[in-house]
Amino acid sequence: MAVRSEQLVRPWAARPRVRVRRPARARVLALLGAMLLVSATVWVRLVYWQVLDHSTLAALAADQHLVELTETPSRGLIYDSSGRPLALDTTVYDVVLAADEVAPDQRQEVADALSAVLRLPSGPILQLLRSERPFAYVAKRVSQPQATRLQRLQLPGVSLEPVQQRQYLPGGAPGTTLASDLLGFVNDAGQGQYGIEQYYNAVLAGQAGSVQAYQDSAGEEIPLTARVQRPMVNGQSLTLTLDAQIQYAAEQALAQGVKRNHAASGSVIVLDSHTGGVVAWADYPAYNANDFAQTDPALFQDQLVSSLYEPGSVMKVVTLAGALDDGAITPDTTIYDPGWVQVDGVTLHDWTTAYAGTVTMREVLEQSLNVGAVHAEEMEGQAAYFHYLQAFGLERPSGVDVAGEATMAMPPPDRWNPVDVATASFGQGIAVNMVQMAAAVNVIADGGRWVQPHVVERIGNRALTWPSRQVVKPTTAATMTQMMEDVVQHGSGWMARIPGFQDDEAGKTGTSQIPVNGHYTNQYWASYVGFLPAQNPRFTMLVVVRDPNNRSLDLNEGYYVSAPIWKQIAEQIILDWRITPPGAGASN
Amino acid sequence: MALAASGRAVQRLGLSGYSRVCLAAVGLGLLVLVYLVVDAQATQVSFQLGQLRARNAQLQAEQDQLRYQSAQAQTPGQVAQEAAALGMRQGAPTTYVPYRPLRVDLGAPIGPSRPRPVPLWQRLWDRIFGGGG
């Protein structure tokens, strides 16, 4: 080791000493000083750039090289109970033009091509091309076949941006989409509006992700360099309790019924009697959810859940069931009905205003006598009556999983006067939504149990469970069912009789005046509610038609207007679900 | 350590200073070449990945479109329309008749009933004057 260092040192040692003259030495020193100064300046600048200004410069560089991309999740689909899609996404395209990239001599050719494919006038496109704007939309939401044609043309300055668009299927009425009021729609910003789309927007929409990647000189992402910043989560699909076949039949029957009766509108809700699942949910007029931008916004409001109505005599089911359960009456309890009753100085009349004489409670329901309902409420007492209103779910929202449920806040019992309670017993002066009313009558169909009406059965693969509670005794429900069967067999429900089921069908008609500015008018809500088969119910259906105009008071009643619609839909359900009456054989 | 070893190897080979510089340059050149090859491959893979993604998006869009068309074709309205176009008509609704229990005589002999014996005089009568079955 010592030898090697000696060898290394020796040549220097052997070098002859050079005598440096003073002026030369000064010059060398000056040069050295200058070099030191220059290098120091460079070093200081480097320290400034690399250390002090590092973060700013690094951010600027990252801005040039890195690109932050948003990954749009796919929206979950909506299926009916049999797995048939009701709402699904398709890809459409926005056509984008970079006018500054199109040479002046190519403008006419590009304008003509775009005009031919997009079926737009070429004038405005040419004007856009002459503007030399770097970015402009030529057309939005262009279909895939059109986009493919444009791609094949390879026009300079023209590019396509894919966009997801929600699509719905054709409905039962012309120019509408299936279950439009129930499903709602998705706006251009990807937000669910109304109905299921709004209520379950967070579940359906998923969560957008973000990816950071390097971009090349053309601004294109270099895929291999992508780093996930936030993972994307796709939306989950929903499986509804809805049956598309029944829904279609309900929409058709309702549209025909509303037109036949020259009515303003109509609504139908069909519930699975045991689960409370919504089988059909139709409004007429409905709208085309694929063309929501061109639709009158008034049509978006769902009549079933976002509007209130006075149920009329359908309410007698709740009144009499409560009185029966309380032990205040039996089906054979008699009352005297001269056609009117006086409550707190106010005279209330039967619908017919005719003398009925001594009648049983069974006949009160069959003939829909208001006086009988008032007597039943009075026998029961105000406190018990309110208890049953609450138990049947009429003083709080039904909780149905559809956006925009409207309910009337009922005043506490002590703030009601006797006349209000008396009119409420036959369904006037009390406003509920149709879902609440259908669920209340379904208590009788389901052996006295209130089940939460709901639309969604599963989110992804996860089955949902919904609350239920016992409201009246099963024996009360059975008695009430028999009384409702009598309504169909001997009373006002005769137009809903279905051959083969007439001995096993329960129903109740309802007709109520529509209040306008605090006064009742000559406009009516005509309704019919029923369930079938009465002894082992499969479905409960409520039909409400608003303001029928058959030029006769009698022909505007629920039995004439709504019962035939109910019957038409029920026959379709019987056919689709292969329901047979107990102890019957089928013959074609 | 590695440098010392390579230095010793160079010494053993007896390479001159010039050769050493050339060797280092070649080594450096090789490294640059490897880097360029890897970089070019990465660029190519990246490009192919981009192409595949675009193709995937297009196929996805086509699949969505086909799914929508399929769903449309299966809607009750479309089915009814197609059926009507094919000349089909909705059958009469099912009617239900009350069930009546059958009275079956389990003691009766199985099989077709035996023909009733016809007396000889009647057969002769039928042959002469006609009649019977």
XYZ file of C-alpha atoms in Angstrom:
721
model
C 0.000 0.000 0.000
C 2.869 2.324 0.950
C 4.662 1.432 -2.246
C 1.623 2.259 -4.367
C 1.201 5.711 -2.780
C 4.880 6.355 -3.328
C 4.450 5.523 -7.005
C 1.539 7.892 -7.250
C 3.333 10.736 -5.490
C 6.616 10.380 -7.264
C 5.762 11.974 -10.684
C 4.630 15.113 -8.928
C 7.702 15.150 -6.825
C 9.793 14.877 -9.917
C 8.083 17.769 -11.627
C 10.389 20.816 -11.891
C 9.237 23.797 -9.899
C 7.870 26.593 -12.041
C 8.456 30.071 -10.932
C 5.354 32.166 -11.225
C 5.784 35.800 -11.713
C 3.684 38.176 -9.689
C 1.522 39.732 -12.474
C 0.668 36.298 -13.785
C -0.208 35.171 -10.309
C -2.544 38.089 -9.868
C -4.249 37.266 -13.146
C -4.720 33.660 -12.095
C -6.134 34.763 -8.785
C -8.463 37.198 -10.531
C -9.594 34.488 -12.934
C -10.124 32.114 -10.043
C -12.116 34.737 -8.218
C -14.259 35.397 -11.273
C -14.856 31.694 -11.729
C -15.763 31.315 -8.078
C -18.185 34.206 -8.403
C -19.796 32.746 -11.494
C -20.041 29.292 -9.996
C -21.357 30.733 -6.760
C -24.039 32.565 -8.721
C -24.955 29.357 -10.482
C -24.995 27.461 -7.204
C -27.138 30.084 -5.508
C -29.552 30.004 -8.421
C -29.601 26.219 -8.347
C -30.263 26.209 -4.614
C -33.057 28.682 -5.197
C -34.639 26.536 -7.924
C -33.994 23.154 -6.421
C -34.614 23.895 -2.777
C -36.415 27.144 -2.140
C -38.670 27.243 -5.212
C -38.855 23.464 -5.591
C -42.534 22.978 -4.802
C -43.754 25.688 -7.187
C -41.599 24.488 -10.061
C -42.461 20.850 -9.386
C -46.147 21.730 -9.475
C -45.679 23.582 -12.762
C -43.891 20.587 -14.237
C -46.556 18.232 -12.962
C -49.191 20.440 -14.553
C -47.495 19.973 -17.883
C -46.867 16.255 -17.607
C -49.579 14.923 -15.344
C -53.236 14.784 -16.053
C -55.993 14.077 -13.530
C -58.730 11.962 -15.077
C -62.192 11.401 -13.632
C -63.568 7.904 -14.037
C -67.333 8.018 -14.398
C -69.049 5.032 -12.810
C -71.797 3.236 -14.668
C -75.252 3.799 -13.195
C -77.023 0.764 -11.778
C -79.853 -0.712 -13.777
C -83.428 -1.091 -12.581
C -85.160 -4.455 -13.027
C -88.691 -5.629 -12.392
C -89.442 -8.590 -10.125
C -88.805 -11.062 -12.969
C -85.454 -9.553 -13.909
C -86.739 -7.635 -16.935
C -84.866 -4.336 -17.302
C -86.941 -1.189 -16.800
C -84.190 1.437 -16.919
C -80.804 0.949 -18.523
C -77.924 3.017 -19.815
C -76.822 3.405 -23.387
C -73.858 5.326 -24.751
C -74.590 8.375 -26.845
C -72.094 10.900 -28.134
C -71.530 14.643 -28.065
C -70.018 15.824 -31.362
C -67.201 18.288 -30.695
C -65.578 20.548 -33.261
C -62.109 22.155 -33.098
C -62.655 24.730 -35.869
C -59.074 25.989 -35.718
C -57.847 22.579 -36.876
C -59.888 22.657 -40.086
C -58.185 24.187 -43.121
C -60.272 26.870 -44.919
C -60.549 24.753 -48.075
C -61.924 21.799 -46.071
C -64.657 23.731 -44.265
C -67.398 23.201 -46.815
C -66.669 19.485 -47.034
C -66.730 19.087 -43.224
C -69.933 21.126 -42.893
C -71.684 19.080 -45.591
C -70.620 15.779 -44.040
C -71.730 16.802 -40.524
C -74.992 18.132 -41.913
C -75.726 14.885 -43.770
C -74.996 12.591 -40.816
C -76.534 14.704 -38.061
C -79.450 15.964 -40.168
C -78.646 19.565 -39.299
C -78.580 22.587 -41.614
C -75.057 23.130 -42.920
C -75.194 26.954 -42.576
C -74.676 27.190 -38.802
C -71.974 24.490 -38.947
C -70.105 26.460 -41.598
C -70.401 29.570 -39.461
C -68.950 27.639 -36.535
C -66.059 26.487 -38.726
C -65.315 30.037 -39.837
C -65.188 31.211 -36.215
C -61.994 29.112 -35.765
C -62.976 28.416 -32.176
C -60.857 25.657 -30.622
C -63.871 23.986 -28.974
C -67.569 23.938 -29.786
C -70.389 21.412 -29.570
C -72.004 20.642 -32.918
C -74.600 18.236 -31.542
C -75.320 16.585 -28.215
C -76.507 13.065 -27.446
C -76.096 11.653 -30.920
C -77.027 7.978 -31.327
C -74.441 5.262 -31.777
C -75.165 4.533 -35.467
C -74.676 8.224 -36.272
C -71.481 8.290 -34.233
C -70.137 5.252 -36.087
C -70.851 6.928 -39.436
C -68.998 10.041 -38.297
C -66.034 7.998 -37.084
C -65.742 6.313 -40.476
C -65.607 9.701 -42.222
C -62.543 10.752 -40.154
C -63.323 14.437 -40.526
C -60.558 16.843 -39.475
C -61.265 18.729 -36.232
C -64.296 16.566 -35.407
C -64.272 14.331 -32.362
C -66.813 12.382 -30.319
C -67.242 12.428 -26.573
C -69.092 9.397 -25.171
C -71.837 10.157 -22.647
C -74.106 7.773 -20.740
C -77.818 8.235 -21.260
C -80.640 6.629 -19.300
C -83.239 4.856 -21.411
C -86.699 3.681 -20.445
C -89.068 1.275 -22.164
C -92.355 2.090 -23.912
C -95.364 2.333 -21.620
C -98.961 1.226 -21.824
C -100.256 4.577 -23.057
C -99.017 6.034 -26.348
C -96.096 8.458 -26.027
C -95.201 7.382 -22.500
C -92.545 5.214 -20.939
C -93.275 2.319 -18.622
C -93.811 3.345 -14.974
C -92.545 6.852 -15.719
C -94.078 8.334 -12.554
C -92.648 5.625 -10.368
C -89.165 5.513 -11.891
C -88.567 9.237 -12.511
C -85.659 10.025 -14.814
C -81.973 11.000 -14.850
C -81.146 14.528 -15.972
C -78.230 15.577 -18.177
C -76.027 16.059 -15.110
C -76.539 12.405 -14.166
C -78.768 13.190 -11.186
C -81.890 11.131 -10.558
C -85.038 13.217 -10.582
C -88.333 12.113 -9.037
C -89.415 8.597 -8.146
C -87.008 5.747 -7.629
C -84.209 7.440 -9.571
C -84.171 10.287 -7.049
C -84.844 8.255 -3.914
C -82.062 5.770 -4.668
C -79.762 8.159 -6.527
C -76.777 7.586 -4.221
C -77.064 3.801 -4.615
C -77.634 3.871 -8.366
C -75.055 6.524 -9.210
C -72.062 4.932 -7.476
C -68.926 6.979 -6.810
C -66.694 8.670 -9.377
C -63.019 7.705 -9.240
C -59.935 9.660 -10.155
C -56.716 8.581 -11.838
C -53.476 10.514 -12.257
C -51.396 9.733 -15.311
C -48.644 11.257 -17.450
C -49.719 12.717 -20.746
C -47.820 12.780 -23.992
C -47.089 15.844 -26.112
C -50.507 15.515 -27.752
C -52.167 15.649 -24.372
C -53.129 11.966 -24.480
C -52.919 9.873 -21.340
C -50.054 7.355 -21.156
C -51.961 4.391 -19.723
C -48.979 2.613 -18.149
C -48.264 5.580 -15.952
C -51.761 5.748 -14.465
C -52.035 5.813 -10.698
C -55.396 5.470 -9.004
C -56.065 8.366 -6.654
C -59.581 7.405 -5.664
C -61.108 4.094 -6.753
C -64.281 4.239 -8.813
C -67.360 2.431 -7.471
C -70.043 1.469 -9.979
C -73.680 2.019 -9.079
C -75.688 -0.915 -7.771
C -78.670 -2.303 -9.599
C -82.138 -2.354 -8.088
C -84.671 -5.144 -8.362
C -88.179 -3.870 -7.837
C -91.298 -5.644 -6.672
C -92.965 -4.276 -9.813
C -94.287 -6.705 -12.435
C -93.762 -5.194 -15.898
C -96.648 -7.173 -17.416
C -99.126 -6.030 -14.763
C -97.733 -2.509 -14.919
C -98.324 -2.400 -18.663
C -101.863 -3.757 -18.291
C -102.590 -1.243 -15.505
C -101.344 1.674 -17.637
C -103.471 0.557 -20.564
C -106.613 0.005 -18.515
C -106.176 3.293 -16.666
C -105.641 5.313 -19.845
C -108.743 3.742 -21.390
C -110.768 4.300 -18.220
C -109.779 7.957 -17.855
C -110.636 8.639 -21.501
C -113.874 6.673 -21.349
C -115.049 8.715 -18.365
C -113.772 12.052 -19.724
C -111.772 12.441 -16.506
C -108.883 14.756 -15.677
C -106.522 12.054 -14.446
C -106.327 8.697 -12.764
C -104.067 6.547 -10.623
C -103.686 2.870 -9.834
C -101.621 1.125 -7.205
C -101.432 -2.647 -6.825
C -99.791 -4.108 -3.727
C -98.773 -7.647 -2.961
C -101.159 -8.278 -0.085
C -98.659 -10.121 2.118
C -95.380 -8.325 1.469
C -96.621 -4.799 0.714
C -94.480 -4.768 -2.426
C -95.769 -2.517 -5.207
C -96.785 -4.666 -8.171
C -98.050 -1.814 -10.349
C -97.989 1.964 -9.985
C -99.611 3.921 -12.759
C -100.742 7.479 -13.343
C -102.506 8.925 -16.321
C -101.569 11.255 -17.941
C -97.992 10.022 -17.748
C -94.930 11.207 -19.660
C -92.028 10.047 -21.797
C -88.993 9.859 -19.502
C -86.691 9.509 -22.533
C -87.783 12.979 -23.557
C -88.049 14.661 -20.166
C -86.629 17.930 -21.447
C -89.663 18.426 -23.689
C -92.187 17.431 -21.011
C -94.500 19.732 -19.081
C -92.970 19.740 -15.548
C -96.472 19.488 -14.051
C -96.555 15.875 -15.274
C -93.515 14.978 -13.184
C -95.529 15.243 -9.988
C -96.674 11.786 -9.028
C -100.392 11.776 -8.171
C -100.096 8.617 -6.100
C -97.591 9.808 -3.569
C -97.084 13.548 -4.014
C -100.747 14.574 -4.042
C -103.360 14.305 -1.356
C -106.963 13.320 -1.849
C -110.030 12.755 0.264
C -110.700 9.017 0.120
C -114.483 9.164 0.536
C -116.321 5.977 1.416
C -113.215 3.829 1.079
C -112.436 5.258 4.529
C -115.438 3.365 5.940
C -113.280 0.229 5.807
C -110.943 1.820 8.355
C -113.778 3.288 10.451
C -115.765 0.077 10.701
C -112.683 -2.118 11.168
C -111.594 0.063 14.097
C -115.067 -0.055 15.653
C -115.246 -3.835 15.170
C -111.793 -4.370 16.672
C -112.698 -2.151 19.603
C -115.837 -4.187 20.230
C -118.061 -1.140 19.748
C -120.003 -2.793 16.926
C -120.600 -6.145 15.292
C -121.621 -6.719 11.651
C -125.182 -7.167 12.904
C -125.343 -4.047 15.066
C -128.303 -2.022 13.867
C -128.744 1.709 13.572
C -131.605 3.848 12.428
C -130.774 5.841 9.311
C -133.362 8.344 8.091
C -130.882 9.500 5.449
C -129.283 12.161 7.592
C -127.674 12.695 10.977
C -127.143 15.827 13.006
C -123.722 16.353 14.594
C -123.064 19.409 16.721
C -125.842 21.302 14.945
C -124.664 20.361 11.452
C -126.725 17.989 9.279
C -124.773 15.329 7.413
C -126.475 13.343 4.684
C -126.107 9.962 3.097
C -124.832 10.014 -0.448
C -128.305 9.178 -1.761
C -130.065 11.387 0.845
C -132.761 8.659 0.832
C -134.392 7.063 3.868
C -132.655 3.791 4.748
C -134.461 2.841 7.966
C -133.022 0.329 10.367
C -129.873 -1.165 8.896
C -127.063 -3.407 10.096
C -123.421 -2.400 9.899
C -123.025 -4.959 7.133
C -125.641 -3.007 5.142
C -123.966 0.277 6.064
C -120.879 -0.914 4.197
C -122.808 -2.564 1.356
C -124.861 0.562 0.647
C -122.092 2.955 1.697
C -124.214 4.854 4.203
C -122.480 7.892 5.701
C -124.892 8.023 8.636
C -123.903 4.489 9.609
C -120.186 5.389 9.534
C -120.850 8.402 11.780
C -122.760 6.210 14.248
C -119.958 3.626 14.256
C -117.397 6.344 15.012
C -119.589 7.746 17.776
C -120.065 4.282 19.340
C -116.341 3.746 19.210
C -115.481 7.125 20.708
C -113.135 9.830 19.477
C -110.009 8.581 21.270
C -110.350 5.034 19.942
C -111.125 6.384 16.472
C -107.870 8.365 16.449
C -105.975 5.391 17.777
C -107.098 3.366 14.753
C -106.370 6.187 12.300
C -102.800 6.125 13.606
C -102.619 2.335 13.637
C -103.748 2.139 10.015
C -100.915 4.534 9.137
C -103.044 7.493 8.040
C -101.481 10.173 10.224
C -97.875 9.707 9.135
C -96.074 9.128 5.818
C -96.363 5.604 4.490
C -92.576 5.534 4.147
C -92.780 4.156 0.626
C -89.346 4.333 -1.015
C -90.322 6.845 -3.702
C -89.219 10.482 -3.665
C -91.616 13.265 -2.774
C -94.170 11.693 -0.457
C -96.725 14.262 0.709
C -98.797 13.836 3.854
C -101.138 16.047 5.799
C -100.096 16.704 9.362
C -103.169 15.774 11.362
C -104.013 18.028 14.289
C -104.049 16.389 17.732
C -107.364 14.729 18.679
C -108.384 17.493 21.114
C -108.270 20.094 18.338
C -110.798 18.309 16.132
C -114.421 19.324 16.457
C -117.124 16.607 16.381
C -118.186 17.534 12.839
C -114.641 17.048 11.505
C -114.420 13.629 13.144
C -117.866 12.694 11.814
C -117.020 13.653 8.216
C -113.619 11.931 8.520
C -115.449 8.688 9.328
C -116.783 8.609 5.779
C -113.620 10.023 4.207
C -114.358 13.717 3.739
C -112.345 16.496 5.390
C -109.386 14.156 5.799
C -106.620 14.107 3.189
C -104.218 11.250 2.653
C -102.096 10.059 -0.221
C -103.166 7.032 -2.211
C -100.281 4.873 -1.019
C -101.319 5.440 2.592
C -104.908 4.497 1.748
C -103.944 1.369 -0.195
C -101.700 0.245 2.681
C -104.514 0.901 5.180
C -107.021 -1.282 3.313
C -104.315 -3.905 2.817
C -104.366 -4.365 6.615
C -107.686 -6.175 6.164
C -106.278 -8.309 3.336
C -103.224 -9.294 5.371
C -105.011 -10.590 8.438
C -104.896 -7.311 10.371
C -101.197 -6.647 9.773
C -99.933 -3.349 8.356
C -96.985 -3.922 6.041
C -94.796 -1.115 4.797
C -95.549 -0.429 1.130
C -92.296 -0.542 -0.804
C -90.958 -0.737 -4.329
C -87.420 -2.083 -4.033
C -86.917 -5.733 -3.249
C -83.153 -6.017 -3.617
C -80.171 -3.692 -3.893
C -77.593 -5.672 -5.855
C -77.863 -9.104 -4.262
C -78.925 -7.811 -0.866
C -82.588 -8.426 -0.079
C -84.280 -5.637 1.861
C -86.563 -6.202 4.800
C -89.486 -3.910 5.556
C -91.330 -3.298 8.809
C -94.802 -4.559 9.627
C -97.058 -4.449 12.667
C -100.306 -6.012 13.848
C -103.019 -3.347 13.710
C -106.266 -5.211 14.310
C -107.001 -8.751 15.408
C -107.026 -11.417 12.661
C -110.653 -12.160 13.555
C -111.546 -8.489 12.977
C -109.825 -8.634 9.588
C -111.736 -11.814 8.724
C -115.070 -10.233 9.679
C -114.268 -7.093 7.724
C -113.291 -9.225 4.720
C -116.705 -10.871 4.783
C -118.372 -7.463 4.944
C -116.308 -6.330 1.958
C -117.262 -9.515 0.097
C -120.893 -8.556 0.685
C -120.180 -5.191 -0.942
C -119.215 -7.009 -4.155
C -121.956 -9.640 -3.975
C -124.893 -7.495 -2.873
C -123.761 -3.886 -2.768
C -122.079 -1.072 -4.656
C -119.139 -3.163 -5.857
C -121.151 -5.168 -8.367
C -119.381 -3.701 -11.413
C -116.083 -5.167 -10.201
C -117.426 -8.715 -10.066
C -115.191 -11.142 -11.934
C -116.874 -14.308 -13.228
C -115.684 -17.223 -11.144
C -114.434 -14.997 -8.320
C -117.663 -13.238 -7.392
C -117.972 -15.308 -4.211
C -114.376 -14.651 -3.227
C -113.824 -10.989 -3.969
C -113.654 -8.117 -1.480
C -114.076 -4.442 -2.383
C -115.356 -1.012 -1.496
C -116.370 1.926 -3.620
C -115.670 5.557 -2.807
C -116.807 8.911 -4.135
C -115.709 12.203 -2.625
C -116.019 15.842 -3.543
C -112.881 17.745 -4.477
C -112.365 20.895 -2.423
C -111.190 24.004 -4.263
C -110.161 27.060 -2.257
C -111.775 25.663 0.878
C -115.127 24.821 -0.737
C -116.423 21.564 -2.072
C -117.212 21.569 -5.771
C -119.134 19.378 -8.174
C -115.924 17.621 -9.110
C -115.287 14.186 -7.647
C -112.701 11.590 -6.884
C -114.174 8.251 -7.875
C -112.392 5.313 -6.330
C -112.539 1.582 -5.844
C -110.404 -0.572 -3.585
C -110.408 -4.313 -3.294
C -108.402 -7.452 -2.837
C -108.561 -10.888 -4.369
C -109.053 -13.773 -3.663
C -110.805 -12.545 -0.547
C -110.011 -15.612 1.562
C -106.377 -15.846 0.507
C -105.481 -12.444 -0.951
C -102.740 -12.165 -3.539
C -103.105 -8.478 -4.329
C -104.765 -5.313 -3.078
C -105.594 -2.648 -5.630
C -106.769 0.939 -5.358
C -108.057 2.851 -8.395
C -108.749 6.583 -8.152
C -110.093 8.654 -11.032
C -110.109 12.428 -10.690
C -112.965 14.537 -11.974
C -114.861 12.133 -14.248
C -117.401 13.853 -16.423
C -120.162 11.474 -17.499
C -122.840 14.181 -17.312
C -124.583 12.464 -14.435
C -123.798 12.470 -10.739
C -124.585 8.773 -10.518
C -122.317 7.905 -13.432
C -119.427 9.822 -11.864
C -119.344 7.558 -8.814
C -116.670 5.077 -7.936
C -118.812 2.031 -8.665
C -119.307 3.145 -12.295
C -115.984 4.862 -13.041
C -113.290 3.021 -11.094
C -114.685 -0.451 -10.465
C -114.537 -1.459 -14.180
C -110.907 -0.322 -14.357
C -110.187 -2.375 -11.242
C -111.896 -5.367 -12.821
C -109.964 -5.071 -16.093
C -106.599 -4.975 -14.311
C -107.600 -7.734 -11.875
C -108.499 -10.033 -14.777
C -105.034 -9.527 -16.225
C -103.403 -10.286 -12.874
C -105.521 -13.439 -12.532
C -104.341 -14.525 -15.961
C -100.662 -13.692 -15.419
C -100.410 -15.079 -11.920
C -102.658 -18.046 -12.672
C -104.920 -17.354 -9.718
C -107.808 -19.748 -9.371
C -110.752 -19.394 -7.027
C -110.756 -21.941 -4.196
C -112.539 -25.131 -5.178
C -112.811 -24.273 -8.868
C -111.649 -25.839 -12.084
C -110.793 -23.874 -15.183
C -112.404 -24.323 -18.580
C -111.550 -22.501 -21.742
C -15.684 -3.782 -4.072
C -17.117 -4.392 -7.545
C -15.139 -1.474 -8.899
C -11.951 -2.825 -7.382
C -12.728 -6.233 -8.918
C -13.414 -4.759 -12.354
C -10.236 -2.685 -11.988
C -8.261 -5.832 -11.248
C -9.881 -7.550 -14.268
C -8.908 -4.631 -16.463
C -5.373 -4.807 -15.096
C -5.221 -8.538 -15.798
C -6.405 -7.903 -19.380
C -3.660 -5.363 -19.706
C -5.882 -2.757 -21.390
C -4.509 0.650 -22.154
C -6.185 3.871 -21.018
C -7.687 4.415 -24.460
C -9.185 0.927 -24.480
C -10.672 1.531 -21.066
C -12.357 4.697 -22.264
C -13.683 2.859 -25.328
C -14.997 0.046 -23.115
C -16.748 2.509 -20.843
C -18.287 4.264 -23.852
C -19.527 0.953 -25.261
C -20.980 0.036 -21.864
C -22.698 3.382 -21.652
C -23.963 3.004 -25.216
C -25.382 -0.406 -24.385
C -27.160 1.000 -21.365
C -28.675 3.784 -23.481
C -29.758 1.214 -26.073
C -31.400 -0.995 -23.449
C -33.136 2.068 -22.028
C -34.382 3.079 -25.478
C -35.634 -0.444 -26.243
C -37.486 -0.662 -22.931
C -38.871 2.835 -23.385
C -40.031 2.076 -26.930
C -41.708 -1.106 -25.742
C -43.399 0.754 -22.930
C -44.651 3.331 -25.383
C -45.930 0.621 -27.689
C -47.669 -1.257 -24.885
C -49.094 2.003 -23.669
C -50.440 2.767 -27.130
C -51.897 -0.725 -27.455
C -53.478 -0.361 -24.039
C -55.055 2.905 -25.121
C -56.359 1.271 -28.297
C -57.787 -1.655 -26.342
C -59.468 0.680 -23.921
C -61.093 2.573 -26.767
C -62.201 -0.711 -28.348
C -63.531 -1.903 -25.011
C -65.514 1.307 -24.601
C -66.949 0.879 -28.085
C -67.906 -2.740 -27.452
C -69.422 -1.750 -24.141
C -71.475 0.901 -25.915
C -72.612 -1.654 -28.498
C -73.515 -4.102 -25.749
C -75.564 -1.436 -23.959
C -77.332 -0.633 -27.212
C -78.090 -4.293 -27.890
C -79.322 -4.792 -24.347
C -81.679 -1.861 -24.774
C -82.926 -3.194 -28.107
C -83.442 -6.619 -26.558
C -85.364 -5.121 -23.627
C -87.446 -3.059 -26.032
C -88.285 -6.111 -28.111
C -89.535 -7.912 -24.999
C -91.819 -5.184 -23.672
C -95.466 -6.255 -23.393
C -96.458 -3.625 -25.948
C -93.925 -4.799 -28.509
C -94.850 -8.439 -27.966
C -98.545 -7.598 -28.442
C -97.738 -5.635 -31.593
C -95.617 -8.427 -33.063
C -98.276 -10.987 -32.205
C -100.954 -8.906 -33.882
C -98.743 -8.532 -36.951
C -98.431 -12.315 -37.115
C -102.207 -12.616 -37.053
C -102.533 -13.810 -33.476
C -105.595 -12.896 -31.464
C -106.045 -12.842 -27.724
C -107.994 -15.916 -26.636
C -111.220 -15.829 -24.695
C -110.614 -15.208 -20.998
C -110.552 -18.256 -18.812
C -113.861 -18.900 -17.133
C -114.080 -20.750 -13.886
C -116.800 -23.244 -13.067
C -117.635 -24.399 -9.565
C -115.939 -27.625 -8.624
C -118.236 -30.631 -8.151
C -116.797 -33.793 -6.644
C -117.163 -36.833 -8.918
C -119.080 -39.812 -7.575
C -116.892 -42.735 -8.606
C -118.098 -46.296 -7.845
C -114.915 -47.985 -6.784
C -116.659 -51.378 -6.576
C -117.663 -51.454 -10.259
C -115.772 -53.860 -12.566
C -112.910 -52.313 -14.528
C -113.063 -52.126 -18.335
C -115.885 -51.761 -20.877
C -119.218 -53.211 -19.901
C -119.999 -56.570 -21.507
C -122.627 -56.556 -24.289
C -126.092 -57.546 -23.187
C -126.904 -61.068 -24.467
C -129.566 -60.983 -27.210
C -131.999 -63.916 -27.191
C -131.960 -66.232 -30.233
C -135.606 -65.481 -31.198
C -134.821 -61.723 -31.317
C -131.783 -62.258 -33.545
C -133.885 -64.323 -35.931
C -136.645 -61.711 -35.834
C -134.139 -58.971 -36.607
C -132.685 -60.959 -39.508
C -136.090 -61.620 -41.083
C -137.800 -58.279 -40.431
C -134.783 -55.981 -39.950
C -134.231 -53.660 -36.978
C -131.887 -53.582 -34.038
C -128.558 -51.929 -34.133
